[in-house]
Coordinates of C-alpha atoms in Angstrom, one line a residue:
M1 CA 0.0 0.0 0.0
L2 CA 1.4 3.4 -1.1
R3 CA 0.1 6.6 0.7
S4 CA 0.2 10.2 -0.3
I5 CA 0.1 12.6 2.7
D6 CA -0.6 16.3 2.7
P7 CA 2.5 17.8 4.3
T8 CA 0.6 21.0 5.3
S9 CA -1.7 19.0 7.6
G10 CA -0.5 15.4 7.9
D11 CA -3.8 14.2 6.5
E12 CA -3.9 11.4 4.0
I13 CA -4.7 12.4 0.4
A14 CA -4.9 9.0 -1.2
R15 CA -3.9 5.3 -1.0
Y16 CA -2.7 3.2 -3.9
D17 CA -2.4 -0.6 -4.2
A18 CA 1.1 -1.8 -5.0
L19 CA 1.5 -3.9 -8.2
S20 CA 1.0 -7.6 -7.7
S21 CA 3.8 -9.9 -9.0
S22 CA 1.9 -10.7 -12.1
D23 CA 1.1 -7.0 -12.8
L24 CA 4.7 -6.1 -12.3
E25 CA 5.8 -8.8 -14.7
D26 CA 3.3 -7.6 -17.3
R27 CA 4.6 -4.0 -17.2
V28 CA 8.3 -5.1 -17.5
S29 CA 7.3 -7.3 -20.4
R30 CA 5.4 -4.5 -22.1
S31 CA 8.4 -2.2 -21.7
A32 CA 10.7 -4.7 -23.3
S33 CA 8.2 -5.2 -26.2
A34 CA 7.8 -1.4 -26.6
F35 CA 11.6 -1.1 -26.8
E36 CA 11.7 -3.2 -29.9
R37 CA 9.1 -0.9 -31.5
N38 CA 10.6 2.4 -30.4
R39 CA 14.1 1.6 -31.5
S40 CA 12.7 1.0 -35.0
R41 CA 11.0 4.3 -35.2
S42 CA 12.7 7.2 -37.0
F43 CA 14.1 10.1 -35.1
S44 CA 11.3 12.2 -36.7
D45 CA 8.6 9.9 -35.3
R46 CA 10.2 9.9 -31.8
S47 CA 10.5 13.7 -32.0
A48 CA 6.8 13.9 -32.7
I49 CA 6.1 11.9 -29.6
L50 CA 8.2 14.2 -27.5
N51 CA 6.5 17.3 -28.9
R52 CA 3.1 15.8 -28.2
V53 CA 4.2 15.2 -24.6
A54 CA 5.4 18.8 -24.3
D55 CA 2.0 20.1 -25.6
L56 CA 0.2 18.0 -23.0
L57 CA 2.4 19.3 -20.3
D58 CA 1.5 22.8 -21.4
E59 CA -2.2 22.0 -21.4
R60 CA -2.1 20.4 -18.0
T61 CA 0.3 22.8 -16.2
D62 CA -2.2 24.0 -13.6
D63 CA -3.5 20.5 -12.7
L64 CA 0.0 19.0 -12.5
A65 CA 1.3 21.9 -10.4
E66 CA -1.5 21.6 -7.9
L67 CA -0.9 17.8 -7.7
M68 CA 2.8 18.4 -6.9
T69 CA 2.0 21.0 -4.3
R70 CA -0.6 18.8 -2.6
E71 CA 1.7 15.8 -2.5
M72 CA 5.0 17.4 -1.5
G73 CA 4.3 21.0 -0.5
K74 CA 6.3 23.1 -3.0
P75 CA 5.0 26.6 -3.6
L76 CA 2.5 26.5 -6.4
S77 CA 4.3 29.1 -8.5
Q78 CA 7.5 27.0 -8.4
A79 CA 5.4 23.9 -9.3
R80 CA 4.2 25.6 -12.4
S81 CA 7.8 26.5 -13.4
E82 CA 8.7 22.9 -12.9
V83 CA 6.0 21.7 -15.4
E84 CA 7.2 24.3 -17.9
K85 CA 10.8 23.1 -17.6
C86 CA 9.6 19.5 -18.3
A87 CA 8.1 20.7 -21.5
W88 CA 11.3 22.5 -22.4
V89 CA 13.4 19.3 -21.9
C90 CA 11.0 17.4 -24.2
R91 CA 11.2 20.0 -26.9
H92 CA 15.0 20.3 -26.5
Y93 CA 15.6 16.6 -27.2
A94 CA 12.9 16.6 -29.9
D95 CA 14.9 19.3 -31.7
C96 CA 18.5 18.2 -30.9
G97 CA 18.3 14.5 -30.2
A98 CA 19.1 13.3 -33.7
D99 CA 22.1 15.6 -33.9
Y100 CA 23.4 14.5 -30.5
L101 CA 23.2 10.9 -31.7
A102 CA 24.5 11.4 -35.3
D103 CA 27.3 9.0 -36.4
E104 CA 30.7 10.3 -35.5
V105 CA 33.1 9.8 -38.4
I106 CA 36.6 8.9 -37.2
E107 CA 39.6 8.4 -39.5
S108 CA 41.4 5.0 -39.2
D109 CA 43.0 2.4 -41.5
A110 CA 39.6 1.4 -42.7
G111 CA 38.0 2.5 -45.8
R112 CA 35.4 4.1 -43.6
S113 CA 34.9 4.1 -39.8
Y114 CA 32.5 5.8 -37.4
V115 CA 30.8 5.5 -34.0
R116 CA 27.1 4.8 -34.0
H117 CA 24.8 5.3 -31.0
E118 CA 22.3 2.5 -30.3
P119 CA 19.9 2.4 -27.4
L120 CA 20.6 -0.3 -24.8
G121 CA 17.0 -1.2 -23.9
P122 CA 14.6 -0.5 -21.1
V123 CA 16.0 1.8 -18.4
L124 CA 14.8 1.7 -14.8
A125 CA 14.6 5.0 -13.1
V126 CA 14.4 5.3 -9.3
M127 CA 13.3 8.9 -8.6
P128 CA 12.8 11.1 -5.6
W129 CA 9.9 13.3 -4.4
N130 CA 11.5 16.8 -4.3
F131 CA 11.0 17.5 -8.0
P132 CA 8.4 14.9 -8.8
L133 CA 8.1 15.8 -12.5
W134 CA 11.5 17.3 -13.5
Q135 CA 13.6 14.5 -12.2
V136 CA 11.5 12.1 -14.3
F137 CA 11.4 14.0 -17.5
R138 CA 15.1 14.8 -17.6
F139 CA 15.7 11.0 -17.9
A140 CA 12.6 10.0 -19.9
A141 CA 12.8 12.6 -22.7
P142 CA 16.3 11.6 -23.8
T143 CA 15.7 7.9 -23.2
V144 CA 12.7 7.8 -25.5
M145 CA 14.3 10.0 -28.1
A146 CA 17.3 7.7 -28.2
G147 CA 15.0 4.7 -28.9
G148 CA 14.9 3.3 -25.4
T149 CA 12.0 2.9 -23.0
G150 CA 11.6 4.0 -19.4
L151 CA 10.3 2.3 -16.3
L152 CA 9.7 4.6 -13.3
K153 CA 9.9 3.6 -9.7
H154 CA 8.9 6.8 -8.0
A155 CA 8.9 7.9 -4.4
S156 CA 5.8 6.5 -2.7
N157 CA 4.6 9.9 -1.4
V158 CA 4.2 11.2 -4.9
T159 CA 2.4 8.3 -6.4
G160 CA -0.2 10.6 -7.9
C161 CA 2.5 12.4 -9.8
S162 CA 3.9 9.1 -11.0
L163 CA 0.5 8.0 -12.5
A164 CA -0.1 11.5 -14.0
I165 CA 3.2 11.3 -15.8
E166 CA 2.4 7.9 -17.2
Q167 CA -0.9 9.2 -18.4
I168 CA 0.7 12.0 -20.3
W169 CA 3.0 9.5 -22.2
Q170 CA 0.0 7.3 -22.9
D171 CA -2.1 10.2 -24.2
A172 CA 0.8 11.2 -26.4
S173 CA 0.6 7.7 -28.1
A174 CA 4.0 6.7 -26.8
D175 CA 3.0 3.1 -26.9
D176 CA 4.3 1.9 -23.5
A177 CA 7.6 3.7 -24.0
F178 CA 7.1 5.0 -20.5
L179 CA 5.4 3.1 -17.7
S180 CA 5.2 3.6 -13.9
L181 CA 5.8 0.8 -11.5
L182 CA 3.9 1.1 -8.2
V183 CA 6.2 -0.9 -6.0
S184 CA 8.2 -0.4 -2.8
S185 CA 12.0 0.1 -2.7
D186 CA 12.3 -3.6 -1.8
A187 CA 11.5 -4.5 -5.5
V188 CA 14.4 -2.4 -7.0
A189 CA 17.2 -5.0 -6.7
D190 CA 15.2 -7.7 -8.4
L191 CA 14.2 -5.3 -11.2
I192 CA 17.9 -4.4 -11.8
A193 CA 18.7 -8.1 -12.0
D194 CA 16.0 -8.7 -14.6
D195 CA 17.7 -9.4 -17.9
R196 CA 15.1 -7.3 -19.8
I197 CA 16.2 -4.1 -17.9
R198 CA 19.5 -2.9 -19.4
A199 CA 20.4 0.1 -17.2
V200 CA 19.4 2.0 -14.1
T201 CA 19.4 5.7 -13.1
L202 CA 18.8 7.0 -9.6
T203 CA 18.4 10.4 -8.1
G204 CA 18.3 10.2 -4.3
S205 CA 20.3 9.7 -1.1
E206 CA 23.8 8.3 -0.7
G207 CA 22.4 5.1 0.8
A208 CA 20.1 4.5 -2.0
G209 CA 22.8 5.3 -4.5
R210 CA 25.2 2.7 -2.9
A211 CA 22.5 0.1 -3.0
V212 CA 21.6 0.7 -6.6
A213 CA 25.2 0.9 -7.7
S214 CA 26.0 -2.4 -6.0
A215 CA 23.0 -4.1 -7.5
A216 CA 23.9 -2.8 -11.0
G217 CA 27.5 -3.9 -10.5
Q218 CA 26.4 -7.4 -9.6
A219 CA 24.3 -7.4 -12.8
L220 CA 27.0 -5.9 -14.9
K221 CA 24.7 -3.1 -16.0
P222 CA 25.5 0.6 -16.4
S223 CA 24.2 3.0 -13.8
L224 CA 23.9 6.7 -13.3
L225 CA 23.7 8.3 -9.9
E226 CA 22.7 11.9 -8.9
L227 CA 23.0 11.9 -5.2
G228 CA 23.2 14.6 -2.5
G229 CA 25.1 17.8 -2.3
S230 CA 26.4 20.4 0.0
D231 CA 27.1 23.0 -2.5
A232 CA 29.6 25.8 -1.8
F233 CA 28.4 29.3 -2.5
V234 CA 31.6 31.5 -2.4
V235 CA 31.4 35.2 -2.0
L236 CA 34.7 37.2 -2.6
A237 CA 35.5 40.8 -1.8
S238 CA 35.0 41.9 -5.4
A239 CA 31.4 40.5 -5.5
D240 CA 28.2 42.5 -6.1
L241 CA 26.8 41.8 -2.6
D242 CA 23.2 42.6 -3.4
A243 CA 23.2 40.2 -6.4
A244 CA 25.1 37.6 -4.3
A245 CA 22.6 37.8 -1.4
D246 CA 19.6 37.6 -3.8
A247 CA 21.0 34.5 -5.4
A248 CA 22.1 32.9 -2.2
V249 CA 18.7 33.1 -0.6
K250 CA 16.8 32.0 -3.7
S251 CA 19.1 29.1 -4.2
R252 CA 19.0 27.9 -0.6
M253 CA 15.3 28.4 0.0
Q254 CA 13.6 27.4 -3.3
N255 CA 11.6 24.3 -3.2
N256 CA 11.4 24.8 0.6
G257 CA 15.1 24.1 0.8
Q258 CA 14.8 20.6 -0.6
S259 CA 17.2 20.7 -3.6
C260 CA 20.4 18.8 -4.1
I261 CA 22.0 21.8 -5.8
A262 CA 20.9 24.4 -3.3
A263 CA 23.6 26.7 -2.0
K264 CA 24.0 25.0 1.4
R265 CA 27.3 26.4 2.5
W266 CA 27.8 30.1 2.1
I267 CA 31.5 30.7 2.3
V268 CA 32.3 34.4 2.6
V269 CA 35.6 36.2 2.8
D270 CA 36.2 38.2 6.0
A271 CA 36.3 41.5 4.1
V272 CA 32.6 41.4 3.2
Y273 CA 31.3 38.9 5.7
D274 CA 29.4 41.4 7.9
A275 CA 27.9 43.2 4.9
F276 CA 26.8 40.0 3.4
L277 CA 25.3 38.7 6.6
A278 CA 23.2 41.8 7.0
R279 CA 21.9 41.5 3.5
V280 CA 20.9 37.8 3.7
T281 CA 19.4 38.2 7.2
E282 CA 17.1 40.9 5.8
R283 CA 16.1 38.8 2.9
I284 CA 15.5 35.6 4.8
D285 CA 13.5 37.5 7.4
A286 CA 11.2 38.8 4.7
L287 CA 10.3 35.4 3.3
V288 CA 6.6 34.4 3.6
V289 CA 5.9 31.0 5.2
G290 CA 2.4 29.8 4.5
D291 CA 0.0 27.8 2.4
P292 CA 1.9 26.6 -0.6
M293 CA -1.3 27.0 -2.7
D294 CA -1.1 30.7 -2.0
E295 CA 0.6 32.7 -4.8
D296 CA 2.3 34.9 -2.2
T297 CA 4.0 32.1 -0.3
D298 CA 7.8 31.7 -0.5
I299 CA 8.2 28.7 1.8
G300 CA 5.8 25.8 2.3
P301 CA 6.2 22.7 4.5
L302 CA 8.8 20.1 4.0
A303 CA 7.6 16.9 2.2
R304 CA 7.2 14.7 5.3
V305 CA 7.3 15.1 9.1
D306 CA 10.1 12.6 9.5
L307 CA 12.2 14.7 7.1
R308 CA 11.4 17.9 9.0
D309 CA 12.5 16.2 12.2
E310 CA 15.8 15.1 10.7
V311 CA 16.5 18.7 9.6
H312 CA 15.7 20.0 13.1
D313 CA 18.0 17.4 14.6
Q314 CA 20.8 18.5 12.4
V315 CA 20.2 22.2 13.4
E316 CA 20.3 21.2 17.1
R317 CA 23.5 19.2 16.7
A318 CA 25.1 22.1 14.8
T319 CA 24.3 24.6 17.5
A320 CA 25.5 22.1 20.1
G321 CA 28.8 22.1 18.2
G322 CA 29.2 25.9 18.3
A323 CA 26.9 27.3 15.5
T324 CA 24.6 30.2 16.3
V325 CA 21.0 30.5 15.2
V326 CA 20.4 33.9 13.7
L327 CA 16.9 33.2 12.3
G328 CA 14.5 30.2 12.7
G329 CA 15.7 27.0 14.1
N330 CA 12.5 26.0 15.9
V331 CA 9.7 23.5 15.1
P332 CA 6.3 25.4 14.9
D333 CA 3.5 24.2 17.1
R334 CA 1.2 23.1 14.3
D335 CA 0.2 20.1 12.3
G336 CA 2.2 19.2 9.2
A337 CA 5.9 19.2 8.3
W338 CA 6.6 22.9 8.8
Y339 CA 10.1 24.4 9.4
P340 CA 11.1 28.0 9.3
P341 CA 13.8 29.5 7.1
T342 CA 16.9 29.2 9.3
L343 CA 20.3 31.0 9.2
L344 CA 23.3 29.6 11.1
T345 CA 26.5 31.5 11.6
G346 CA 29.7 30.4 13.3
V347 CA 29.7 27.2 11.1
E348 CA 33.2 25.7 10.7
R349 CA 34.7 22.5 9.4
G350 CA 33.5 19.5 11.5
S351 CA 30.1 21.1 12.1
V352 CA 27.1 19.1 11.1
A353 CA 26.0 22.0 8.9
F354 CA 29.3 21.9 7.1
E355 CA 29.9 18.1 6.8
E356 CA 26.3 16.8 6.1
E357 CA 23.7 17.6 3.6
V358 CA 20.9 19.5 5.4
F359 CA 17.8 18.9 3.2
G360 CA 15.6 21.8 4.3
P361 CA 15.6 25.6 4.5
V362 CA 18.8 26.0 6.5
A363 CA 21.7 28.2 5.4
A364 CA 25.1 27.8 6.9
L365 CA 27.3 30.9 6.9
V366 CA 31.1 30.1 6.9
R367 CA 33.8 32.8 7.4
A368 CA 36.9 32.5 5.2
S369 CA 40.1 34.6 5.7
D370 CA 40.7 35.2 2.0
T371 CA 40.2 33.7 -1.5
D372 CA 42.5 30.8 -1.0
D373 CA 40.9 29.9 2.3
A374 CA 37.5 30.1 0.7
V375 CA 38.6 27.6 -2.0
R376 CA 40.0 25.3 0.6
L377 CA 36.8 25.4 2.6
A378 CA 34.6 24.9 -0.5
N379 CA 36.6 21.8 -1.5
A380 CA 36.7 20.4 2.0
S381 CA 33.6 18.2 1.4
R382 CA 33.0 14.7 0.3
F383 CA 30.2 16.0 -2.0
G384 CA 30.8 17.5 -5.4
L385 CA 27.6 18.3 -7.2
G386 CA 27.4 22.1 -7.9
S387 CA 29.3 25.2 -6.8
A388 CA 29.0 29.0 -7.3
V389 CA 31.3 31.9 -6.9
F390 CA 30.4 35.6 -6.8
A391 CA 33.2 38.0 -7.7
E392 CA 34.5 40.2 -10.5
Q393 CA 34.1 38.0 -13.6
K394 CA 37.7 37.2 -14.4
E395 CA 38.5 36.4 -10.7
G396 CA 35.3 34.4 -10.4
E397 CA 36.2 32.3 -13.5
S398 CA 39.7 31.6 -12.1
V399 CA 38.2 30.5 -8.8
A400 CA 35.6 28.3 -10.6
H401 CA 38.4 26.3 -12.2
R402 CA 39.7 25.5 -8.7
L403 CA 36.4 24.2 -7.3
R404 CA 35.9 20.5 -7.2
A405 CA 32.3 19.9 -8.4
G406 CA 30.3 18.8 -11.4
A407 CA 29.4 22.4 -12.2
A408 CA 30.8 25.8 -11.2
F409 CA 28.6 28.9 -11.8
V410 CA 30.1 32.4 -11.8
N411 CA 27.8 35.2 -10.7
G412 CA 24.7 33.0 -10.8
M413 CA 23.0 30.3 -8.8
V414 CA 23.5 26.7 -9.8
A415 CA 20.6 25.4 -12.0
S416 CA 20.1 22.5 -14.4
D417 CA 19.5 23.3 -18.0
P418 CA 18.5 20.8 -20.8
R419 CA 21.4 22.0 -22.9
L420 CA 24.1 21.5 -20.4
P421 CA 25.5 18.3 -18.8
F422 CA 24.5 17.8 -15.2
G423 CA 25.9 15.6 -12.5
G424 CA 28.4 15.3 -9.7
I425 CA 31.6 13.8 -8.4
G426 CA 32.6 12.2 -5.1
D427 CA 29.7 11.3 -2.9
S428 CA 27.4 13.2 -5.2
G429 CA 27.4 10.4 -7.7
Y430 CA 28.7 9.8 -11.2
G431 CA 27.5 10.1 -14.8
R432 CA 25.9 13.0 -16.6
E433 CA 22.3 13.8 -17.5
L434 CA 21.0 16.5 -19.9
G435 CA 22.8 17.9 -23.0
P436 CA 24.4 15.5 -25.4
D437 CA 25.8 13.5 -22.5
G438 CA 22.3 12.8 -21.2
I439 CA 21.0 11.2 -24.4
R440 CA 24.2 9.1 -24.8
A441 CA 24.2 7.9 -21.2
F442 CA 22.4 4.7 -22.0
C443 CA 23.4 4.1 -25.6
N444 CA 26.0 1.7 -26.9
R445 CA 28.7 3.7 -28.7
K446 CA 29.4 1.1 -31.3
T447 CA 32.5 1.3 -33.5
V448 CA 31.8 0.4 -37.1
W449 CA 34.8 -0.4 -39.2
I450 CA 34.5 -0.9 -43.0
G451 CA 37.3 -2.2 -45.1
G452 CA 37.8 -0.9 -48.5

């Protein structure tokens, strides 16, 4: 039994029966059959499917946004933007997928030689609740465009979203190229071991990533992991402090603070530390916490009460270790998974707020003596998903080259873009989604050698 819970109140929204063994077998079999059909389609035909999916996303934006907000609590305006981004990634691969997968001619001793991209087969996706649509479409759009098929094991608290996504693909006449699997996490290892499933992608926690990678390794199948992050947001003396403060607060607090690429560690050089602190304190204090269905709300509840309690435990352990709560840091006396925007200062290496990923609206402000110290602090993390630096442009680009992460943004907040590769290093995972890398992730790069 899978349950959706309203995070604003703790009330149950809906219950869903998990698939029986025979129903699960049927869906995996349908996906394998659909793969044989989809791989035989032309790029033009696959592009048409993706464009129909994008059109349906546009038509259903309001309903899908409200569904996301009900199930996991993100502010409604942000939910609408998420749906729009899903339509964008579909149209991007519809337009660019064929070029990304074009044969690559390589000179050799052959009369002719080239690399050809061929889909591997059905791909299992194990996806999280924090971006219930975007995380799914950023794998599904390139997978289907490449000629593969997708099977989704979504987080149980967003089962309504999982079914709504499948319905869109069905209504776009995708012919079982995308199917949802209503199963518990216990079923994932057996699915990975199934010979019909040829690859697996996961976005989620470190623990889930290690389990999926281990199962994929045992099955000798490729895997892609996008795990947690504790992104550094570096502010140097040459920075535009107002722009830096705006970006820092938006990056950390969007999606109620539940984003892998949020700016979680604000590392600020001593020369501008106090001025930056004043700016972000003012901006955080002005955020509106309230009903996520209200257009004026900036911060809604966290997705689940247990997740809220984990965040509060991390804040308490951080303060016990020497950090200071400037704003927030308390559990409201109300039903639901609410937690206020929180700002911690006095955060140093060894602090919970520095070493762990805090998956909620909690910013950790770290003082650096100078630029070199800021870089050392930024890189002193087992994570390596995204990073940002605010500074004069040339200086910022130089520092970006020194940051150990899958992405480094200069004078802008870290964000995913269908045109650019996305992924991390270290405990943030491996592999790349989006851009040309994303559509090639689960393709066989076959060398073709022709004598002549």
